[in-house]
Tab-separated table of C-alpha atoms in Angstrom:
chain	number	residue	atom	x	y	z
A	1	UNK	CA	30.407	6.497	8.732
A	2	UNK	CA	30.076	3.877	6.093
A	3	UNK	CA	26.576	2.214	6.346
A	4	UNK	CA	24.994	-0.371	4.467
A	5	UNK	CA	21.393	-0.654	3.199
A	6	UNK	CA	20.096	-4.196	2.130
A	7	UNK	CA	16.954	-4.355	-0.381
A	8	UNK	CA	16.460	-1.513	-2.331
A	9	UNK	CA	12.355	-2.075	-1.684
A	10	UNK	CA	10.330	1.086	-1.135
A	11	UNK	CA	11.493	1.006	2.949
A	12	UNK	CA	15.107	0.771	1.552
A	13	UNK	CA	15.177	3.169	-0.266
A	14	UNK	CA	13.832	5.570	1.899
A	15	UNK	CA	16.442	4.619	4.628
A	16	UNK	CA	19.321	5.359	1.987
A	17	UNK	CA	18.252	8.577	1.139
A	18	UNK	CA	18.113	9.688	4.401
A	19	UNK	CA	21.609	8.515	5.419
A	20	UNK	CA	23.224	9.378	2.012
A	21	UNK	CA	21.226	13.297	2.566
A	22	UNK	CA	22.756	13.047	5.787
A	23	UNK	CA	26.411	13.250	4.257
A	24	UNK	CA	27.249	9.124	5.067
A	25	UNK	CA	28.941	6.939	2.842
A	26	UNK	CA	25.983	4.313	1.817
A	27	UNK	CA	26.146	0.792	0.511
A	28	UNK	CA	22.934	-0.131	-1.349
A	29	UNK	CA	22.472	-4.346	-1.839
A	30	UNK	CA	19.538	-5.166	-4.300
A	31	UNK	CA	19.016	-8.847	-4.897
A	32	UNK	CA	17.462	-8.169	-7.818
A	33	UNK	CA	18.066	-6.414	-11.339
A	34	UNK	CA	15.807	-3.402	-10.574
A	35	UNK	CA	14.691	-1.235	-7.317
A	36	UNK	CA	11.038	-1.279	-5.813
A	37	UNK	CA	10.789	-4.756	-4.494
A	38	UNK	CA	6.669	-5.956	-4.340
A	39	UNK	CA	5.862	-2.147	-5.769
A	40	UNK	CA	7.788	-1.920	-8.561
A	41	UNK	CA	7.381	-1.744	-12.815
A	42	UNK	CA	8.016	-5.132	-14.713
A	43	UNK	CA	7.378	-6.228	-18.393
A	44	UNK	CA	5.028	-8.526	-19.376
A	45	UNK	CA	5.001	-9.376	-23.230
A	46	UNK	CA	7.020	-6.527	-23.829
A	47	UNK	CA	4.070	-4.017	-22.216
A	48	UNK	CA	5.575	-1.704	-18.768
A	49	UNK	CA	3.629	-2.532	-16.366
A	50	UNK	CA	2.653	-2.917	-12.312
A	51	UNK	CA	3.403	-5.655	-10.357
A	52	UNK	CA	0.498	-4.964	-8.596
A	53	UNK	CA	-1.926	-1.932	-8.353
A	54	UNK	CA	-0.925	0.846	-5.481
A	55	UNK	CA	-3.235	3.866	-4.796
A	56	UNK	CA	-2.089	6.219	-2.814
A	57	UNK	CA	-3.659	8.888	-0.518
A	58	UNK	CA	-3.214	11.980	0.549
A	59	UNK	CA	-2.926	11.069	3.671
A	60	UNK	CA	0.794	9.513	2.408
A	61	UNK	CA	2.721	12.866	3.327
A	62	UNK	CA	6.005	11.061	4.003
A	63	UNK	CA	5.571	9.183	0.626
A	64	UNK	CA	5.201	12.412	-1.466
A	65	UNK	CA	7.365	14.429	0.431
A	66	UNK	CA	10.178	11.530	-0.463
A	67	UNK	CA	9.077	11.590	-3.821
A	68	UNK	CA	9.584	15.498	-4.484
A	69	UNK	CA	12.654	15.083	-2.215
A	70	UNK	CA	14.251	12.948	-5.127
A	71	UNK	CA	12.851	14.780	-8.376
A	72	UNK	CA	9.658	13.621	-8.681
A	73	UNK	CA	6.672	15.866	-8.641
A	74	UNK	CA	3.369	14.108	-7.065
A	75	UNK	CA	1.326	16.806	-8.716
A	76	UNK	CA	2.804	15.379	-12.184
A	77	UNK	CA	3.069	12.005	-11.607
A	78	UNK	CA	-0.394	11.297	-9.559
A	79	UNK	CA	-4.196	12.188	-10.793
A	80	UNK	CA	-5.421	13.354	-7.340
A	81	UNK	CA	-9.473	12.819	-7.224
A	82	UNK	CA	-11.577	12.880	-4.434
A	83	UNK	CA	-12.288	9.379	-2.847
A	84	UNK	CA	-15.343	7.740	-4.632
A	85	UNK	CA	-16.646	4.474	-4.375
A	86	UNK	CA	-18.646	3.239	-7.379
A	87	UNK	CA	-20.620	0.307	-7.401
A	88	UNK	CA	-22.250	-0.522	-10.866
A	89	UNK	CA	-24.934	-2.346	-9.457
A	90	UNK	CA	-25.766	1.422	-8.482
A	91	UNK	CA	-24.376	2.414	-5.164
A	92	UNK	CA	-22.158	5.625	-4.887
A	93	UNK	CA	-20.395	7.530	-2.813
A	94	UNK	CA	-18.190	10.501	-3.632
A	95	UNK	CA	-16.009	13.079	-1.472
A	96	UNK	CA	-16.970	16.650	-2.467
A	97	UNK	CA	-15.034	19.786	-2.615
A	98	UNK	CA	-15.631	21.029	0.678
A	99	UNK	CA	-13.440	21.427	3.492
A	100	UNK	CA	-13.358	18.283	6.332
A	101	UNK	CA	-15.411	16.932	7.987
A	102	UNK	CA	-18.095	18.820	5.337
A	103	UNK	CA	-16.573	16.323	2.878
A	104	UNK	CA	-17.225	13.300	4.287
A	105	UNK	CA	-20.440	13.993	5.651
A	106	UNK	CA	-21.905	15.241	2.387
A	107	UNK	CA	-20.319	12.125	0.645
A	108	UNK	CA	-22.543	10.066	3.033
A	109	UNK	CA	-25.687	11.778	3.154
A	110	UNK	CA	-25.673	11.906	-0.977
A	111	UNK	CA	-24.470	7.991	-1.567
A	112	UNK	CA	-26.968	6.128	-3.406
A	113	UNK	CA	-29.036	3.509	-2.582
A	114	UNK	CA	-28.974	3.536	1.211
A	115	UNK	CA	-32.308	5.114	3.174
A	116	UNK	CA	-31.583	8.268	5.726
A	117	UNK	CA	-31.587	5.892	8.681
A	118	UNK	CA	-29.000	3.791	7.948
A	119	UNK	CA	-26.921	7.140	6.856
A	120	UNK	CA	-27.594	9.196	10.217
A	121	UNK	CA	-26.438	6.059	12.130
A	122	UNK	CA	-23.304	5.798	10.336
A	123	UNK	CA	-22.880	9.658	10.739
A	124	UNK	CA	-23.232	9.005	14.578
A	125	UNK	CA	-21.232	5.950	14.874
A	126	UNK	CA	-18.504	7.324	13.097
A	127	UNK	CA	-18.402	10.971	14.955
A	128	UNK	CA	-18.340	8.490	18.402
A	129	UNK	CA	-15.218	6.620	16.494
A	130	UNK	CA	-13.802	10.403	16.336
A	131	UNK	CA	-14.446	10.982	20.168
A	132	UNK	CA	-12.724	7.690	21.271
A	133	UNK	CA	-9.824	8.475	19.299
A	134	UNK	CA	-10.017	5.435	16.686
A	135	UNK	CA	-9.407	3.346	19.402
A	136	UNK	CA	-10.099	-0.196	19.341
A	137	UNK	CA	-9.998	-3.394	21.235
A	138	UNK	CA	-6.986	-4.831	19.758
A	139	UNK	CA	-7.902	-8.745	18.862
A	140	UNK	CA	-11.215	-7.442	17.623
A	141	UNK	CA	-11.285	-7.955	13.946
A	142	UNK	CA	-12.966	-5.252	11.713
A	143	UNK	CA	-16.516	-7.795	11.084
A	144	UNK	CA	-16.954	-7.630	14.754
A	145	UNK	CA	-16.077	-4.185	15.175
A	146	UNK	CA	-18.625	-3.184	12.911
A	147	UNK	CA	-21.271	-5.947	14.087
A	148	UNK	CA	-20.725	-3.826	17.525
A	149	UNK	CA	-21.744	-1.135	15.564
A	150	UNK	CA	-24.559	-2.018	14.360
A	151	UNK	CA	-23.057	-1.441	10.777
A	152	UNK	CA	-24.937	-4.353	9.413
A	153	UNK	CA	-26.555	-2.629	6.122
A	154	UNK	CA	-26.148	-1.382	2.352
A	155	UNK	CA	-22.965	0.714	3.769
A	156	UNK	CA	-21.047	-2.659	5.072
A	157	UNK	CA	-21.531	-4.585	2.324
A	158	UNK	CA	-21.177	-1.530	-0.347
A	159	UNK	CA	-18.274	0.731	2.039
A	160	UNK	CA	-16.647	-0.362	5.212
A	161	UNK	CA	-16.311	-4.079	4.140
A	162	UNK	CA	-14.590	-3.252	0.272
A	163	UNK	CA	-12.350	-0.171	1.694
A	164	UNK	CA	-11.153	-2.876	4.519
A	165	UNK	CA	-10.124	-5.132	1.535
A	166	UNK	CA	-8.502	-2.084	-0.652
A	167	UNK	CA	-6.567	-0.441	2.644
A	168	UNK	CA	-5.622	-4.065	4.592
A	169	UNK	CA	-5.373	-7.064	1.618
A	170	UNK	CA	-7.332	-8.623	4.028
A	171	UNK	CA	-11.073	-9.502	4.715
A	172	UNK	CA	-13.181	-7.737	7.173
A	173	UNK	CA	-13.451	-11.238	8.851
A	174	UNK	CA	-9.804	-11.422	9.720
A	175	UNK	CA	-8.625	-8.380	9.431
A	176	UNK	CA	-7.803	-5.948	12.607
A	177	UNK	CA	-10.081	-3.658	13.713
A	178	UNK	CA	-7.465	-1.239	15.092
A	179	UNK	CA	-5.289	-1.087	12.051
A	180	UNK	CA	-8.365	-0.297	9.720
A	181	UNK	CA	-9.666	2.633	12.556
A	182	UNK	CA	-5.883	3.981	12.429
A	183	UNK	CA	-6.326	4.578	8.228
A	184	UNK	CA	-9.905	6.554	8.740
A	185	UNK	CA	-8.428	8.160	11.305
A	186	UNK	CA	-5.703	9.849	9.120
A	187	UNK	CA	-8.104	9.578	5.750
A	188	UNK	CA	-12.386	9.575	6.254
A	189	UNK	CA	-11.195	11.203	9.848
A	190	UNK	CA	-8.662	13.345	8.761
A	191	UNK	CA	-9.247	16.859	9.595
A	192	UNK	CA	-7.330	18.045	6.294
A	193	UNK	CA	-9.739	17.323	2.992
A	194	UNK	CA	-6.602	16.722	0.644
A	195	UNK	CA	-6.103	14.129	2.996
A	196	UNK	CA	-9.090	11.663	1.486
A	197	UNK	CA	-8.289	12.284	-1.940
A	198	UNK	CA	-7.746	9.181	-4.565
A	199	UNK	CA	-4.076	9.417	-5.474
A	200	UNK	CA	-3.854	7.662	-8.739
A	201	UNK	CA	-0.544	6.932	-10.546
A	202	UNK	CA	-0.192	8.134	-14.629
A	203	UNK	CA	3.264	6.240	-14.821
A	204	UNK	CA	4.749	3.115	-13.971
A	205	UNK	CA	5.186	2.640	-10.184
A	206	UNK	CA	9.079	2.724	-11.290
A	207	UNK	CA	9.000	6.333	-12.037
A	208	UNK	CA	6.751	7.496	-8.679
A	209	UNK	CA	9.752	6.658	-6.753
A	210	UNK	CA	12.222	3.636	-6.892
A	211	UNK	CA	13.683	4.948	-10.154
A	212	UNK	CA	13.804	8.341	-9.101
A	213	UNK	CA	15.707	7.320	-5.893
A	214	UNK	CA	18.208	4.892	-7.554
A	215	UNK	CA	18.924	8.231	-9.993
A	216	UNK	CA	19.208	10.678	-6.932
A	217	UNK	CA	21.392	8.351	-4.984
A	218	UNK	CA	23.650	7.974	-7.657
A	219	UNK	CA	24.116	11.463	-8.266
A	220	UNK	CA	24.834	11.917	-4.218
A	221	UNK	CA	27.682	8.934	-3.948
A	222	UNK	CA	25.488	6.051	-2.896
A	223	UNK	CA	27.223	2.613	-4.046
A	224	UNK	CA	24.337	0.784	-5.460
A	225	UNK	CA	24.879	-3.093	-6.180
A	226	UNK	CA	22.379	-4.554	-7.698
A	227	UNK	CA	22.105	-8.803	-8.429
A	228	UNK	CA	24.046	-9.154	-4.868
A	229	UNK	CA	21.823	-11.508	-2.885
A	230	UNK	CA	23.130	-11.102	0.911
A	231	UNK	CA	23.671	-14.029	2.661
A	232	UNK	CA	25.269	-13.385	6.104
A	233	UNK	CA	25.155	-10.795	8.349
A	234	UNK	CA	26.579	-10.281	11.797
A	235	UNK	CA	27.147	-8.036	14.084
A	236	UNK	CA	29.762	-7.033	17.034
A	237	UNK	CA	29.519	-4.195	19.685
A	238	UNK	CA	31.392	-1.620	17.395
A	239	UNK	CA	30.544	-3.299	13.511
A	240	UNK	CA	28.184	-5.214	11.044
A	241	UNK	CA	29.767	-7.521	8.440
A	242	UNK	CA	27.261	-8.228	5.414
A	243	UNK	CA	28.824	-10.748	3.681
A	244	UNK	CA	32.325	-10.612	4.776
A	245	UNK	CA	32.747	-6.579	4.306
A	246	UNK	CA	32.479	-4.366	7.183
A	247	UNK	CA	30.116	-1.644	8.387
A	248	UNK	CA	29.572	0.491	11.366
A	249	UNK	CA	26.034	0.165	11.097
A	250	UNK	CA	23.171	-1.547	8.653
A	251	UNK	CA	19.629	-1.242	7.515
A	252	UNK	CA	17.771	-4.708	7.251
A	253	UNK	CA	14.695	-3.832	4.682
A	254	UNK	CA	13.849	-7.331	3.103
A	255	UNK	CA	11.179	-9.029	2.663
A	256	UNK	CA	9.565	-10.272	6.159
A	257	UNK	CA	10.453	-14.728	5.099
A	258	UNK	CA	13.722	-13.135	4.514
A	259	UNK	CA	14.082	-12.124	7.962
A	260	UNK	CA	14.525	-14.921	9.589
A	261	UNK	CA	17.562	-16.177	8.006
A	262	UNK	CA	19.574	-13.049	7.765
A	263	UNK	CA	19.175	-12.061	11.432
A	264	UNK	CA	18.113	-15.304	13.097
A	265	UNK	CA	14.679	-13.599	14.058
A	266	UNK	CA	11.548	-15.318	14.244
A	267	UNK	CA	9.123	-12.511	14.774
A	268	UNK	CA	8.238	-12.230	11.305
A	269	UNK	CA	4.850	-11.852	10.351
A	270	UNK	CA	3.492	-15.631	9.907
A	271	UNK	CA	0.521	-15.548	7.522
A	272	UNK	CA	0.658	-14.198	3.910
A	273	UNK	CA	-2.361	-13.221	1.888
A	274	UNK	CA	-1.855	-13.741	-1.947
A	275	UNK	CA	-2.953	-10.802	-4.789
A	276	UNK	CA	-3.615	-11.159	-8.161
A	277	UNK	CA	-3.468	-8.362	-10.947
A	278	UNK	CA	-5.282	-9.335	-13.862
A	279	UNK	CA	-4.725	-6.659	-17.051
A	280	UNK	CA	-7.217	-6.602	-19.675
A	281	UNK	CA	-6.495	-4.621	-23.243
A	282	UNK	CA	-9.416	-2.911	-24.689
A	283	UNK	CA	-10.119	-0.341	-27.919
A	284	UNK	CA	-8.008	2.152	-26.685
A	285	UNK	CA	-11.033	4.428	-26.426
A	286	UNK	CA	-12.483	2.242	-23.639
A	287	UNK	CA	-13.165	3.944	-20.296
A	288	UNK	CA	-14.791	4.047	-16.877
A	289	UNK	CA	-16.670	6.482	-15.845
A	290	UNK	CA	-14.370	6.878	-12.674
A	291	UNK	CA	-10.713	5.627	-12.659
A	292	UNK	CA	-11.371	3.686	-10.014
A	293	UNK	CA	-14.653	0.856	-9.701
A	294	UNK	CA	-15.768	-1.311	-7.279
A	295	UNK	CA	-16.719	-4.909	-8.691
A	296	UNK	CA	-19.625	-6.278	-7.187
A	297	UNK	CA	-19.546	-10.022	-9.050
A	298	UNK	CA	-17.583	-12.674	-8.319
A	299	UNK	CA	-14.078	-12.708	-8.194
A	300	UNK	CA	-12.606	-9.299	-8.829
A	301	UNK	CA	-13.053	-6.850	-6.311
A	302	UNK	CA	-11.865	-3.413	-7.650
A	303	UNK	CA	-10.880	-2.059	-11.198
A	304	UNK	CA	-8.363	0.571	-11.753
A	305	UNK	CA	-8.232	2.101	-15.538
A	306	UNK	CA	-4.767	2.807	-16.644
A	307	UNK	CA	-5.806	4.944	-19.714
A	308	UNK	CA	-5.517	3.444	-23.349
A	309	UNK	CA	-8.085	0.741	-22.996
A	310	UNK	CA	-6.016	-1.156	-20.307
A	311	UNK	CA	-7.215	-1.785	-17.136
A	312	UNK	CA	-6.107	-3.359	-14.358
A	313	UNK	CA	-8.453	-5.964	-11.524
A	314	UNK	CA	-7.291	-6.822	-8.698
A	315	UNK	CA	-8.076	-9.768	-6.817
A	316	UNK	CA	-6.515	-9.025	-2.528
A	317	UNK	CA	-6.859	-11.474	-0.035
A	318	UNK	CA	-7.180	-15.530	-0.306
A	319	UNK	CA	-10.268	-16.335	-1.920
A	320	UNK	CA	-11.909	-18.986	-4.954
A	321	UNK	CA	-10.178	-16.970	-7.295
A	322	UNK	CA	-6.626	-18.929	-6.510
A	323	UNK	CA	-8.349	-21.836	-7.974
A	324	UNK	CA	-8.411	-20.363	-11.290
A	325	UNK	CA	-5.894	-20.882	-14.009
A	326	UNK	CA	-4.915	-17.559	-15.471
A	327	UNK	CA	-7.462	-17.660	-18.324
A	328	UNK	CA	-9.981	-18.745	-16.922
A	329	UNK	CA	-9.699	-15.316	-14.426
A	330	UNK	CA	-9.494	-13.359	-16.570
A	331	UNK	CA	-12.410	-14.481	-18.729
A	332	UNK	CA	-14.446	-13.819	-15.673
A	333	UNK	CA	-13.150	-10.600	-14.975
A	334	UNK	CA	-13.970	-9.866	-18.708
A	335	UNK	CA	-17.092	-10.435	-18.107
A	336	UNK	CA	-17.651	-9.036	-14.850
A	337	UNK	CA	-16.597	-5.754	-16.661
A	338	UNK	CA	-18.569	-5.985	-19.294
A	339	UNK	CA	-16.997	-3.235	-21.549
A	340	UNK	CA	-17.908	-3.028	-24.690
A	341	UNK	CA	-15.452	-3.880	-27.709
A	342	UNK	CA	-13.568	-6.992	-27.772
A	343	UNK	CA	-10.211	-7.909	-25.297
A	344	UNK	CA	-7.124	-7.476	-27.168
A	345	UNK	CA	-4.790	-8.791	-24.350
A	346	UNK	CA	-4.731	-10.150	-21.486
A	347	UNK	CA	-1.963	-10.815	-18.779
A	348	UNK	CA	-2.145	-12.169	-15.036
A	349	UNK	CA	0.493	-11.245	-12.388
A	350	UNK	CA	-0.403	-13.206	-9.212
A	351	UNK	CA	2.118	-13.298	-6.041
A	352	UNK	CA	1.068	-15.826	-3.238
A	353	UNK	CA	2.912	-13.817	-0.752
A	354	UNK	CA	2.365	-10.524	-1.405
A	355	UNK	CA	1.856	-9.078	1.756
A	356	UNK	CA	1.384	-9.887	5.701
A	357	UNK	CA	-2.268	-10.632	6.649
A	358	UNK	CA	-3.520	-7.857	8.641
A	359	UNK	CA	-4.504	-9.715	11.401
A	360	UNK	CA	-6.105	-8.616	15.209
A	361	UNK	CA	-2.840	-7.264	17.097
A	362	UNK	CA	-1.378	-6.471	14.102
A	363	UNK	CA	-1.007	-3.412	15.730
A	364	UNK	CA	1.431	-4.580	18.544
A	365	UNK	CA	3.230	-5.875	15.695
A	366	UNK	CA	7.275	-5.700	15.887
A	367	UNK	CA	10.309	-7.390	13.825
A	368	UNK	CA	12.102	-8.396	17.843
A	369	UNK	CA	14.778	-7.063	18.855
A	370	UNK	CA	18.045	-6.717	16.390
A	371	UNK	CA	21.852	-5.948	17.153
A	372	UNK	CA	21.851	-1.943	18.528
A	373	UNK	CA	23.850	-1.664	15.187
A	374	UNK	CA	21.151	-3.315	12.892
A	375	UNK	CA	17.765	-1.598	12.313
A	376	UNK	CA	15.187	-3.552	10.841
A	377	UNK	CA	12.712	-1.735	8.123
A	378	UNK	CA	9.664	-2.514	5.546
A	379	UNK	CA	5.946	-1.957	6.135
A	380	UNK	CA	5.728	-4.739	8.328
A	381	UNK	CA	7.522	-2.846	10.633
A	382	UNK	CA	5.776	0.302	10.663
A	383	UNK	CA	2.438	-0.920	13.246
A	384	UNK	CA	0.600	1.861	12.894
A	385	UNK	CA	-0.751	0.854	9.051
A	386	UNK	CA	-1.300	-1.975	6.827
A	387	UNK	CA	1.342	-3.073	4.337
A	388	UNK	CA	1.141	0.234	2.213
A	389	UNK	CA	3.468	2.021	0.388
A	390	UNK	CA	3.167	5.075	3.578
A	391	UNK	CA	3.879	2.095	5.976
A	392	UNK	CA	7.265	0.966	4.135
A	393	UNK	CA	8.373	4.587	3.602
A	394	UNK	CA	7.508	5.429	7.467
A	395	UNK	CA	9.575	2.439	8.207
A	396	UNK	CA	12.926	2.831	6.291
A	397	UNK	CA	12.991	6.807	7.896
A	398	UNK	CA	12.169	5.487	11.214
A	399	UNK	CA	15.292	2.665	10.940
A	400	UNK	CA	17.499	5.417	9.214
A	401	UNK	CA	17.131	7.831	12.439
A	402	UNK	CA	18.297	4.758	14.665
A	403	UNK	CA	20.772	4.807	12.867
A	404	UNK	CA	21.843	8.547	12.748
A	405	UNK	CA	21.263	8.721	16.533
A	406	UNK	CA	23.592	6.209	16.803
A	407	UNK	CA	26.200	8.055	14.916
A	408	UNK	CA	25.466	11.002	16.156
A	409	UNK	CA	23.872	12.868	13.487
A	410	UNK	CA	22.397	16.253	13.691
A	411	UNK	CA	20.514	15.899	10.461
């Protein structure tokens, strides 16, 4: 069968290797120069860096498991740490070494700055989360879940409220309630400890994956074509054209705005929430004491540190920080940090449409219904999670089995 795969994003990718493991002759079309699409390395005044700042879980199993499929090794390539969140105004909360739910619960009887009762009614609130199955009301955003709660404390504002923000690019205030009970569930609810641990990259995000795919896919027979912007597709009972050529089947994995035109589809997510990733060059000796802080002043919301003296803030969700020019963020974000030694650098990548917003329902969430030939893939596919790295991967195998099951594939 000769297939075609458009966007070589994260959900693309995945979708190729599948098909091309599965012994069919693959068409890759990348509008752009490089694979990855919104997760993906670029170079800013000459540095290598992140368009934006992905951490991973270990909770992604179909993300690492493509990642070693390909040739590269999570253990090398990631810093796994157990989940901490580290407030320096004082609060903390870390994951220890102990098997789940031990973990968890020791995590949140030791965090800082919060009195027992607040912590025994989380406990019990979260164990009755566990016996409803993470089920929620599904146009109930994540603010009024927890108000239902009763989760109106230290562990809101310091917790539930800043992991919504990490997980969803969204604010607790719009964000859906379901989607954010579906990533405890398989993290903070998980009954496998790896499962909460802090995946944190030590490359590029080219090297976790995308560039490791494009290399494997090569070496299996995949025509890649790169710079090729499609601009028609269609589809009969028996064939899909992409631009003129024919195909017995295809893989749609743009980006959602994309959609539309390509297949004439207007369930598309509608709202957008902008990120911002603002690096700042230190000393090279410069460090946190975790790789990964919570910023509790204005603007910037969490800090990753990329080794070297460069760190990385990032600024999810629409907010006063859009009004900003890009020096003026990141002199606040310098000084939100604090650090001592002078900044050597700075650079700001922002994207005003950097992901769907997370909204209540999100969960029913699906791209309509495409040609029985075309399968639509990227993480706003995949309704089960936010727009994640797991959610795009989940996606481009899910459209890649419609599509073997349609050829008849045993693989």
């Amino acid at each position: 069968m000769h297939l075609a795969v458009v966007g070589a994003g994260w959900a693309g990718l995945a979708a190729a290797v599948e098909l091309t493991a599965a012994g069919h002759c693959v068409d890759l079309f990348e509008a752009g120069r490089i694979a990855g699409g919104r997760a993906r390395s670029v170079t800013l005044d000459g540095r290598v860096l992140d368009n934006g700042q992905h951490i991973l879980l270990g909770a992604y199993r179909d993300t690492l498991n493509i990642m070693r499929r390909v040739g590269a090794d999570p253990d090398i390539l990631l810093e796994r740490r157990p989940l901490a969140v580290i407030d320096p105004a004082g609060f903390r909360m870390q994951l220890a070494h102990l098997p789940a739910p031990l973990n968890v619960v020791s995590g949140l009887l030791t965090a800082t700055t919060v009195n027992w009762q607040e912590k025994l009614k989380t406990a019990l609130w979260m164990q009755g989360v566990k016996w409803r199955k993470f089920r929620v009301t599904p146009d109930c955003s994540v603010a009024q879940w927890l108000d239902a709660a009763g989760q109106t404390g230290r562990l809101r504002q310091q917790l539930w409220e800043p992991l919504c923000l990490a997980a969803m690019n969204t604010p607790a205030e719009r964000a859906s309630a379901q989607v954010f009970a579906n990533v405890l569930r398989d993290s903070l609810g998980s009954a496998s400890r790896e499962a909460t641990d802090l995946l944190l990259p030590r490359v590029p995000l080219g090297e976790l994956f995308p560039e490791p795919a494009i290399r494997w896919l090569n070496a299996h027979g995949c025509n890649i074509r790169f710079s090729h912007r499609v601009g028609e597709i269609s589809a009969t009972e028996n064939t899909v054209r992409v631009d003129g050529e024919t195909f017995d089947a295809a893989v749609i994995a743009v980006a959602p705005q994309h959609l539309a035109h390509l297949l004439a589809m207007s369930q598309a997510p509608e709202a957008y929430e902008a990120i911002a990733t603002v690096y700042l060059q230190y000393p090279e000796k410069t460090a946190l004491p975790f790789p990964l802080i919570k910023l509790s002043k204005k603007h910037g919301q969490w800090v990753v540190d990329r080794g070297n003296g460069l760190f990385a803030c990032v600024l999810s969700g629409h907010g006063d920080w859009e009004l900003l020019d890009d020096s003026a963020l990141a002199q606040a974000l310098h000084e939100a940090l604090d650090l001592p030694g002078a900044l050597r650098w700075q650079g700001v990548i922002r994207e005003k449409r950097a992901t769907y917003a997370c909204l209540p329902g999100s969960a029913l969430r699906q791209p309509g219904a495409s040609p029985a030939r075309i399968a639509v893939a990227g993480d706003y596919c995949y309704p089960d999670y936010p727009a994640t790295l797991e959610a795009a991967v989940r996606s481009g195998q899910q459209a890649a089995a419609r599509m073997l099951r349609l050829t008849g594939s045993n693989h």
